[in-house]
Tab-separated table of C-alpha atoms in Angstrom:
chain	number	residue	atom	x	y	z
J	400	UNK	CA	-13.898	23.521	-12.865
J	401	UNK	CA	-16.680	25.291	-14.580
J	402	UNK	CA	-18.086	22.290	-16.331
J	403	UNK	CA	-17.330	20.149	-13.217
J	404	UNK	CA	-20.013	22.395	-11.461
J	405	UNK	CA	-22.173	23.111	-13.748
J	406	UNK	CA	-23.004	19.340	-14.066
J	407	UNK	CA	-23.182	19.467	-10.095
J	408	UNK	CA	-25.776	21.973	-10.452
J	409	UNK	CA	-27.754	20.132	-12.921
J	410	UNK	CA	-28.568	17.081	-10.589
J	411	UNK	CA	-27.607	14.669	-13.314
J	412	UNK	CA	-28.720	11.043	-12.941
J	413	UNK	CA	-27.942	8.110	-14.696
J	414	UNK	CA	-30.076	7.593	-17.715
J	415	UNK	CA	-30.679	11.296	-18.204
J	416	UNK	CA	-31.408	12.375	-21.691
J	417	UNK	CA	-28.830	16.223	-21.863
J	418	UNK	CA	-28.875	18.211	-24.625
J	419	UNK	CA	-25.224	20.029	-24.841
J	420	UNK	CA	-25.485	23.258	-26.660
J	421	UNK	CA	-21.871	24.482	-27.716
J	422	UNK	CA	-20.765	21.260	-27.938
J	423	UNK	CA	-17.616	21.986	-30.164
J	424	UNK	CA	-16.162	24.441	-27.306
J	425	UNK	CA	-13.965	23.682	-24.280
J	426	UNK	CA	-16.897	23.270	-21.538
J	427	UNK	CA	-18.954	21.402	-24.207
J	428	UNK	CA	-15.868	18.930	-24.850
J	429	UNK	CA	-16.188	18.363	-21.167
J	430	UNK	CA	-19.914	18.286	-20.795
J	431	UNK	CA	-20.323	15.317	-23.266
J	432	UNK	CA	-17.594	12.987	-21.493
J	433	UNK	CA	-18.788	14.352	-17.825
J	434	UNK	CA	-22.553	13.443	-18.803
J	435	UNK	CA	-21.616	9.884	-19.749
J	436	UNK	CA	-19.545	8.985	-17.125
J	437	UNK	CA	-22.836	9.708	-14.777
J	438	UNK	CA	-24.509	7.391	-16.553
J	439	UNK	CA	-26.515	9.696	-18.759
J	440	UNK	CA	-26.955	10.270	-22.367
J	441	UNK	CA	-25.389	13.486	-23.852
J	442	UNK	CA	-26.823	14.614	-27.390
J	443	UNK	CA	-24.064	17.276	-28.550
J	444	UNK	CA	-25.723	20.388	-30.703
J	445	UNK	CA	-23.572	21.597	-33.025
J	446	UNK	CA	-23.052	23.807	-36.464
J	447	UNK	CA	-19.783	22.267	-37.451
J	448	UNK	CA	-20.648	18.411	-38.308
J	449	UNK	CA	-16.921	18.345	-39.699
J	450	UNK	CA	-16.154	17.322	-36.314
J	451	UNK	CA	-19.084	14.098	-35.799
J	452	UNK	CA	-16.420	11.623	-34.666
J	453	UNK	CA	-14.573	13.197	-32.542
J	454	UNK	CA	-18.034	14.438	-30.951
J	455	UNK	CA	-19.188	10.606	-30.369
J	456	UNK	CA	-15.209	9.675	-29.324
J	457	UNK	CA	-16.284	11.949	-26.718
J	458	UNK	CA	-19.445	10.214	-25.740
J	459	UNK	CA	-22.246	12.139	-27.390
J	460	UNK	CA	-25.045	9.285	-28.034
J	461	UNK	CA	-26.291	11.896	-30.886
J	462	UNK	CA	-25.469	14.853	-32.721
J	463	UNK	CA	-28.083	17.577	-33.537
J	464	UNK	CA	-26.778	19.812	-36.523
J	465	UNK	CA	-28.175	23.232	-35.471
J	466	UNK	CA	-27.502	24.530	-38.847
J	467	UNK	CA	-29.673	22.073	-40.650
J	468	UNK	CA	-33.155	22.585	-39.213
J	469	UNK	CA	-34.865	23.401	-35.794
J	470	UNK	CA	-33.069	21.739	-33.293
J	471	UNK	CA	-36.473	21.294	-30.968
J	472	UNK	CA	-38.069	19.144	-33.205
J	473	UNK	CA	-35.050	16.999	-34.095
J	474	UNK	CA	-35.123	16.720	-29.958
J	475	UNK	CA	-38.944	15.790	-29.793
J	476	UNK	CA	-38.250	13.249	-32.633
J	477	UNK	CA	-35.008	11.925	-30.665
J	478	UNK	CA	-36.982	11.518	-27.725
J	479	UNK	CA	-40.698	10.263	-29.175
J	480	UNK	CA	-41.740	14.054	-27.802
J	481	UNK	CA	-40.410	13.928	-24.539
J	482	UNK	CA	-37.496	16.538	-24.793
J	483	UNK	CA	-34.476	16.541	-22.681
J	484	UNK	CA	-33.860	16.296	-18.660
J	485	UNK	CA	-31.621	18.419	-18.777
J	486	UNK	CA	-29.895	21.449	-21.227
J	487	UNK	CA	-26.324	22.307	-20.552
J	488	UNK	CA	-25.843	25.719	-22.091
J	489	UNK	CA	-22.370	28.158	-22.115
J	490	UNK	CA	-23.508	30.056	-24.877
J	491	UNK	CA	-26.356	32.607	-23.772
J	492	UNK	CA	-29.229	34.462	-25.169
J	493	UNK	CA	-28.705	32.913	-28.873
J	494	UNK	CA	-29.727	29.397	-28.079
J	495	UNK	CA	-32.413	30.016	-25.225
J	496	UNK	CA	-35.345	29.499	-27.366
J	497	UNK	CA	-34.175	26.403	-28.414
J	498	UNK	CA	-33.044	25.249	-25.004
J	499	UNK	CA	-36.005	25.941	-23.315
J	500	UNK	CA	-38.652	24.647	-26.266
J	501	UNK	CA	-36.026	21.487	-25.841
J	502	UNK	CA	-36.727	20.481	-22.506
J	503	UNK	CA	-39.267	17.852	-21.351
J	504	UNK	CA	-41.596	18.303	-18.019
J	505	UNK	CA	-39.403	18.943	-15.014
J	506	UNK	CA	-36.269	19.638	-17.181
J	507	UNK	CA	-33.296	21.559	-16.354
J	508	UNK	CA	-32.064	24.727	-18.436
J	509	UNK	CA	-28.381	25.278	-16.754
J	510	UNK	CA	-26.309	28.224	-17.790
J	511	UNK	CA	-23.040	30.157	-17.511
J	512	UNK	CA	-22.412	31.724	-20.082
J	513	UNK	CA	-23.811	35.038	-22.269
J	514	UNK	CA	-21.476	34.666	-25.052
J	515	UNK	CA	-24.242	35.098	-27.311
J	516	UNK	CA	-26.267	38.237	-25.108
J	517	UNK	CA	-27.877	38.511	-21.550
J	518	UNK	CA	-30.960	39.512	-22.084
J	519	UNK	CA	-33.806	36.735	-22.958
J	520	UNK	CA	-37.471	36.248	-22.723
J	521	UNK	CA	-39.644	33.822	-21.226
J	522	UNK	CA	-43.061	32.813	-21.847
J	523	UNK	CA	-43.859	31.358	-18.033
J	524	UNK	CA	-47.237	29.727	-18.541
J	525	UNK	CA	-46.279	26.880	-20.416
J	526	UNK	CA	-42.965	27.318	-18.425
J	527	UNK	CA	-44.509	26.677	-14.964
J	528	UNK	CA	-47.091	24.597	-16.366
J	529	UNK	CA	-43.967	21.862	-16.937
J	530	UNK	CA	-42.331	22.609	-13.794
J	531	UNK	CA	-39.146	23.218	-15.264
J	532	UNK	CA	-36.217	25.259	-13.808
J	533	UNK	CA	-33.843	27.394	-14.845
J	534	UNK	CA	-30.187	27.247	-13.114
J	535	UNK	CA	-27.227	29.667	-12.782
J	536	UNK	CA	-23.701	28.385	-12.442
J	537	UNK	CA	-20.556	30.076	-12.183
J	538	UNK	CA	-17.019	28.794	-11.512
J	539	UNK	CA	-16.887	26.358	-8.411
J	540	UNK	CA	-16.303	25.398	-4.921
J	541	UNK	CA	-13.165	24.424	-3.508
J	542	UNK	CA	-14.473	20.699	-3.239
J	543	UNK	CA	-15.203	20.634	-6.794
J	544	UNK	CA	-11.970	22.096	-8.037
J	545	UNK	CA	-9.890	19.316	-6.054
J	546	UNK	CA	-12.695	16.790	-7.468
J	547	UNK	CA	-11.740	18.269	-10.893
J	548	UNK	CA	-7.860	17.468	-10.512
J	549	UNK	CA	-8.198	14.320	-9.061
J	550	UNK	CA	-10.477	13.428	-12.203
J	551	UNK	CA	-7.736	14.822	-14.728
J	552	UNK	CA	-4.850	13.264	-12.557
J	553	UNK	CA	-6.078	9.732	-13.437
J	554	UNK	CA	-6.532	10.847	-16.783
J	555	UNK	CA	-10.598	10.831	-16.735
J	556	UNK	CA	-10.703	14.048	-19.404
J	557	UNK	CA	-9.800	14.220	-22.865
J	558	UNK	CA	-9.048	17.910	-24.076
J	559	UNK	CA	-9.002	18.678	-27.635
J	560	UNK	CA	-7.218	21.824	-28.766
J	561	UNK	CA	-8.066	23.979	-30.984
J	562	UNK	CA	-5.029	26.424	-31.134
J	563	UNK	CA	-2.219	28.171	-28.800
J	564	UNK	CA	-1.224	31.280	-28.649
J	565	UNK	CA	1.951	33.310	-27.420
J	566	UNK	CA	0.154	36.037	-24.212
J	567	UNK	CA	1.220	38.594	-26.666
J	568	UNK	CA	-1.697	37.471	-29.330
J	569	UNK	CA	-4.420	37.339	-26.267
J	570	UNK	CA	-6.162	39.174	-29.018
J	571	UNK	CA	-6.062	36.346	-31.850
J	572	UNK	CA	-7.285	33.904	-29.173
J	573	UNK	CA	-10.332	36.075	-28.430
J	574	UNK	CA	-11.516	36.112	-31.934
J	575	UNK	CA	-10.551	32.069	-32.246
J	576	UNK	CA	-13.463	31.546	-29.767
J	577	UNK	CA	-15.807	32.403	-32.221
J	578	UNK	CA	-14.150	30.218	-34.830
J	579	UNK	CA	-17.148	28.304	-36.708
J	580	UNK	CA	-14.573	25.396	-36.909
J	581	UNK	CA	-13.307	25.248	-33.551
J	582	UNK	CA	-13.188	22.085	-31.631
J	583	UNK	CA	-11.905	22.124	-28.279
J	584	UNK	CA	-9.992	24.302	-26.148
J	585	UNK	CA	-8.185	27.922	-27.269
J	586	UNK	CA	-4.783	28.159	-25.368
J	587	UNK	CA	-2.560	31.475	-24.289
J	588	UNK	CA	0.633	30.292	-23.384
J	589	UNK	CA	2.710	32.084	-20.632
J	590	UNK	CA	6.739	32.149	-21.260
């Protein structure tokens, strides 16, 4: 339901160029194949190119390796300078430079997540100069949660996983989030 919003929040439109930062990790999984089915073109960022096919089996049009040089300027050259409509961004404070040098006039930062830190800076001349904005999101509405189910009843998502764990190892699952080579989902299983 998170991602599900988050893209409502974003105003997505069909042939929108969004840049998915986290793009291994269970609301980036969803971003890529939620962005294409509006119509739009995801670019996934990520620092695990291990996973590359499984990243365009879920619809990403591109994949930025974040590890390999400055992600902006891989952007501007994607995009002959333009930048991105739109940034989709669960991690936080680590990637907001990026994110925000990323995105072209009128472009979208969305966020909900400070994985990475809170606290950022912004530079609002050049900021306000390009009319962009800079959105909040946090879990959902009731319409979008039954939206979201509906979607996964007729089998609209794929969910990679990454790894399950027993509740009692809540603890191992907390530190597989921040698994360099996760892909996907991290499960605690109840019973």
């Amino acid at each position: 339901v998170t991602a599900w919003h988050m893209i409502e929040r974003a105003r997505i439109s069909a042939g929108d160029r969004v840049l998915v930062v986290g793009a291994s990790g269970g609301l980036g999984t969803l971003f890529l194949q939620l962005v294409r089915q509006r119509g739009a073109v995801p670019v996934a960022v990520t620092g695990n190119m291990a996973h590359l096919a499984t990243f365009q089996e879920l619809g990403a049009e591109t994949v930025i390796d974040r590890t390999a040089g400055n992600v902006v300027d891989e952007v501007r050259r994607l995009t002959d300078g333009r930048g991105m409509d739109v940034v989709l961004d669960p991690t936080g404070a680590a990637s907001w430079t990026a994110s925000i040098g990323a995105l072209a006039r009128g472009g979208r930062y969305v966020t909900c997540g400070i994985l990475t830190g809170a606290e950022v800076t912004l530079n609002l001349a050049p900021f306000y100069a390009q009319e962009q904005e800079v959105i909040g999101s946090t879990g959902g509405s009731r319409r979008d949660l039954v939206d979201c189910f509906d979607a996964i009843a007729r089998g609209t998502f794929k969910f990679p996983i990454h790894a399950r764990y027993p509740l009692s190892g809540a603890a191992d699952a907390m530190r597989a989030l921040s698994d360099p080579s996760r892909l996907g989902k991290v499960l605690l299983e109840i019973g």
